[in-house]
mmCIF file of C-alpha atoms in Angstrom:
data_model
loop_
_atom_site.group_PDB
_atom_site.id
_atom_site.type_symbol
_atom_site.label_atom_id
_atom_site.label_comp_id
_atom_site.label_asym_id
_atom_site.label_seq_id
_atom_site.Cartn_x
_atom_site.Cartn_y
_atom_site.Cartn_z
ATOM 1 C CA MET A 1 99.767 75.190 71.182
ATOM 2 C CA SER A 2 99.034 78.688 71.900
ATOM 3 C CA SER A 3 101.206 80.566 74.337
ATOM 4 C CA SER A 4 99.463 82.756 77.059
ATOM 5 C CA PRO A 5 100.519 86.432 77.610
ATOM 6 C CA GLU A 6 103.370 86.693 80.244
ATOM 7 C CA ARG A 7 102.000 87.500 83.676
ATOM 8 C CA PRO A 8 103.242 90.238 85.710
ATOM 9 C CA GLY A 9 105.557 89.324 88.881
ATOM 10 C CA PRO A 10 103.852 88.229 92.007
ATOM 11 C CA PRO A 11 102.246 91.105 93.902
ATOM 12 C CA ARG A 12 104.869 91.510 96.247
ATOM 13 C CA SER A 13 107.647 92.277 93.795
ATOM 14 C CA THR A 14 105.256 94.881 92.286
ATOM 15 C CA GLY A 15 104.162 96.454 95.349
ATOM 16 C CA MET A 16 100.423 95.586 94.665
ATOM 17 C CA LEU A 17 99.858 93.561 97.612
ATOM 18 C CA ARG A 18 98.465 95.666 100.205
ATOM 19 C CA VAL A 19 99.217 94.068 103.732
ATOM 20 C CA PRO A 20 96.982 94.803 106.329
ATOM 21 C CA MET A 21 98.791 96.444 109.288
ATOM 22 C CA VAL A 22 97.061 98.507 111.933
ATOM 23 C CA ARG A 23 99.854 100.775 113.720
ATOM 24 C CA ARG A 24 99.806 104.174 115.085
ATOM 25 C CA CYS A 25 101.192 106.494 112.632
ATOM 26 C CA ARG A 26 102.374 110.254 113.281
ATOM 27 C CA ILE A 27 101.249 112.493 110.462
ATOM 28 C CA VAL A 28 102.589 115.675 109.577
ATOM 29 C CA PRO A 29 100.612 117.319 106.650
ATOM 30 C CA ALA A 30 101.879 120.620 105.045
ATOM 31 C CA THR A 31 100.327 122.597 107.433
ATOM 32 C CA GLY A 32 103.204 121.275 109.680
ATOM 33 C CA LEU A 33 100.825 120.525 112.610
ATOM 34 C CA LEU A 34 101.664 117.088 113.990
ATOM 35 C CA SER A 35 98.750 114.754 114.292
ATOM 36 C CA GLU A 36 98.077 110.923 114.894
ATOM 37 C CA GLY A 37 96.170 108.600 112.740
ATOM 38 C CA TYR A 38 96.621 104.850 111.943
ATOM 39 C CA LEU A 39 98.284 102.922 109.424
ATOM 40 C CA VAL A 40 95.872 100.609 107.910
ATOM 41 C CA ASN A 41 97.760 98.739 104.835
ATOM 42 C CA LEU A 42 101.184 98.888 103.641
ATOM 43 C CA ASN A 43 103.356 98.098 100.760
ATOM 44 C CA VAL A 44 106.718 99.042 99.269
ATOM 45 C CA LEU A 45 104.962 101.779 97.218
ATOM 46 C CA GLY A 46 102.896 103.161 99.770
ATOM 47 C CA ALA A 47 100.222 103.060 102.369
ATOM 48 C CA TYR A 48 96.541 103.981 103.461
ATOM 49 C CA LEU A 49 96.232 106.039 106.728
ATOM 50 C CA ALA A 50 93.074 106.296 108.575
ATOM 51 C CA TRP A 51 92.994 109.934 109.622
ATOM 52 C CA ASP A 52 90.178 112.476 110.385
ATOM 53 C CA GLY A 53 92.329 115.405 109.206
ATOM 54 C CA ARG A 54 92.299 117.191 105.839
ATOM 55 C CA VAL A 55 94.850 116.577 103.012
ATOM 56 C CA ARG A 56 94.962 117.573 99.270
ATOM 57 C CA MET A 57 95.671 115.496 96.647
ATOM 58 C CA SER A 58 99.577 115.808 95.594
ATOM 59 C CA GLU A 59 100.180 117.151 99.173
ATOM 60 C CA ILE A 60 103.704 115.973 100.787
ATOM 61 C CA VAL A 61 103.192 114.591 104.097
ATOM 62 C CA ARG A 62 105.620 113.157 106.392
ATOM 63 C CA LEU A 63 104.842 109.849 108.365
ATOM 64 C CA SER A 64 106.392 108.072 111.220
ATOM 65 C CA PHE A 65 105.380 104.594 112.401
ATOM 66 C CA THR A 66 106.851 101.026 113.766
ATOM 67 C CA LEU A 67 106.730 97.700 112.095
ATOM 68 C CA ALA A 68 105.657 94.718 114.294
ATOM 69 C CA GLY A 69 108.610 93.408 116.133
ATOM 70 C CA ASN A 70 110.820 96.564 115.783
ATOM 71 C CA ASP A 71 110.625 99.635 117.905
ATOM 72 C CA LEU A 72 112.618 101.852 115.543
ATOM 73 C CA PRO A 73 110.182 104.048 113.644
ATOM 74 C CA LEU A 74 110.183 104.353 109.840
ATOM 75 C CA GLU A 75 110.421 107.960 109.167
ATOM 76 C CA LEU A 76 109.038 108.513 105.554
ATOM 77 C CA ARG A 77 107.934 111.019 103.028
ATOM 78 C CA GLY A 78 104.858 110.550 100.760
ATOM 79 C CA VAL A 79 102.523 112.152 98.257
ATOM 80 C CA VAL A 80 99.002 111.824 98.695
ATOM 81 C CA ALA A 81 97.664 109.855 96.024
ATOM 82 C CA TRP A 82 94.017 109.694 96.874
ATOM 83 C CA VAL A 83 91.628 110.728 99.405
ATOM 84 C CA ASN A 84 88.574 108.984 100.922
ATOM 85 C CA PRO A 85 86.703 111.470 102.911
ATOM 86 C CA THR A 86 83.928 110.951 105.520
ATOM 87 C CA GLN A 87 81.053 109.599 103.680
ATOM 88 C CA SER A 88 77.850 107.312 104.033
ATOM 89 C CA HIS A 89 79.183 104.569 101.653
ATOM 90 C CA PRO A 90 82.932 104.134 102.638
ATOM 91 C CA VAL A 91 85.404 103.055 99.730
ATOM 92 C CA HIS A 92 86.366 99.429 99.885
ATOM 93 C CA SER A 93 85.352 99.378 103.551
ATOM 94 C CA LEU A 94 88.084 101.518 104.458
ATOM 95 C CA PRO A 95 87.856 104.301 107.106
ATOM 96 C CA PRO A 96 88.085 107.882 106.305
ATOM 97 C CA GLY A 97 91.760 108.835 105.280
ATOM 98 C CA PHE A 98 94.139 108.744 102.526
ATOM 99 C CA GLY A 99 96.417 106.840 100.471
ATOM 100 C CA VAL A 100 100.129 107.879 100.084
ATOM 101 C CA LYS A 101 102.936 106.991 97.600
ATOM 102 C CA PHE A 102 106.351 107.001 99.386
ATOM 103 C CA VAL A 103 108.805 109.355 97.884
ATOM 104 C CA ASP A 104 112.615 109.048 98.253
ATOM 105 C CA LEU A 105 112.327 105.711 100.176
ATOM 106 C CA ASP A 106 115.920 104.826 101.200
ATOM 107 C CA ASP A 107 117.224 101.336 100.891
ATOM 108 C CA GLU A 108 116.876 100.521 104.608
ATOM 109 C CA ASN A 109 113.198 101.488 104.802
ATOM 110 C CA ARG A 110 112.642 99.793 101.835
ATOM 111 C CA ARG A 111 114.312 96.802 103.138
ATOM 112 C CA ARG A 112 112.230 96.841 106.491
ATOM 113 C CA ILE A 113 108.674 97.149 104.377
ATOM 114 C CA THR A 114 109.819 94.418 102.160
ATOM 115 C CA ALA A 115 110.537 92.261 105.020
ATOM 116 C CA ALA A 116 107.267 93.003 106.617
ATOM 117 C CA VAL A 117 105.664 92.216 103.325
ATOM 118 C CA GLU A 118 107.444 88.973 102.938
ATOM 119 C CA GLU A 119 106.651 88.083 106.637
ATOM 120 C CA TYR A 120 102.887 88.722 106.117
ATOM 121 C CA ILE A 121 102.962 86.374 103.014
ATOM 122 C CA ARG A 122 104.808 83.569 104.755
ATOM 123 C CA ARG A 123 102.112 83.861 107.437
ATOM 124 C CA HIS A 124 99.384 83.961 104.970
ATOM 125 C CA PRO A 125 100.208 82.474 101.647
ATOM 126 C CA HIS A 126 96.572 82.616 100.388
ATOM 127 C CA ALA A 127 97.087 86.372 100.051
ATOM 128 C CA LEU A 128 98.931 85.789 96.638
ATOM 129 C CA ARG A 129 95.903 84.001 95.312
ATOM 130 C CA ARG A 130 93.506 87.096 95.674
#
């Protein structure tokens, strides 16, 4: 009997499951100018933001958004991990914007994001089978 290689943990534990979540998001890029965009998806590692402003790779941004069922905003910092500019063939059907990796995520914000991901999984168990 051959043994199969060990599979990585479920996406929710590795942060690989991106939960669709459209929420208004305040964005403060390195220029310091407050702007608004939309959070499009989220996991404990980062998020994708639909925004028509300009950011650079590795730029630090500040974000503020709420999660469903909770009016207390999450105030987070992240580093721009990839940029999806306006183009004729959008990447993965995402609107123009950027992906951000969270930095210095405190325990409370990590707990809140994890709870949102777990709630999504509870309501959409098929998401784990992708």
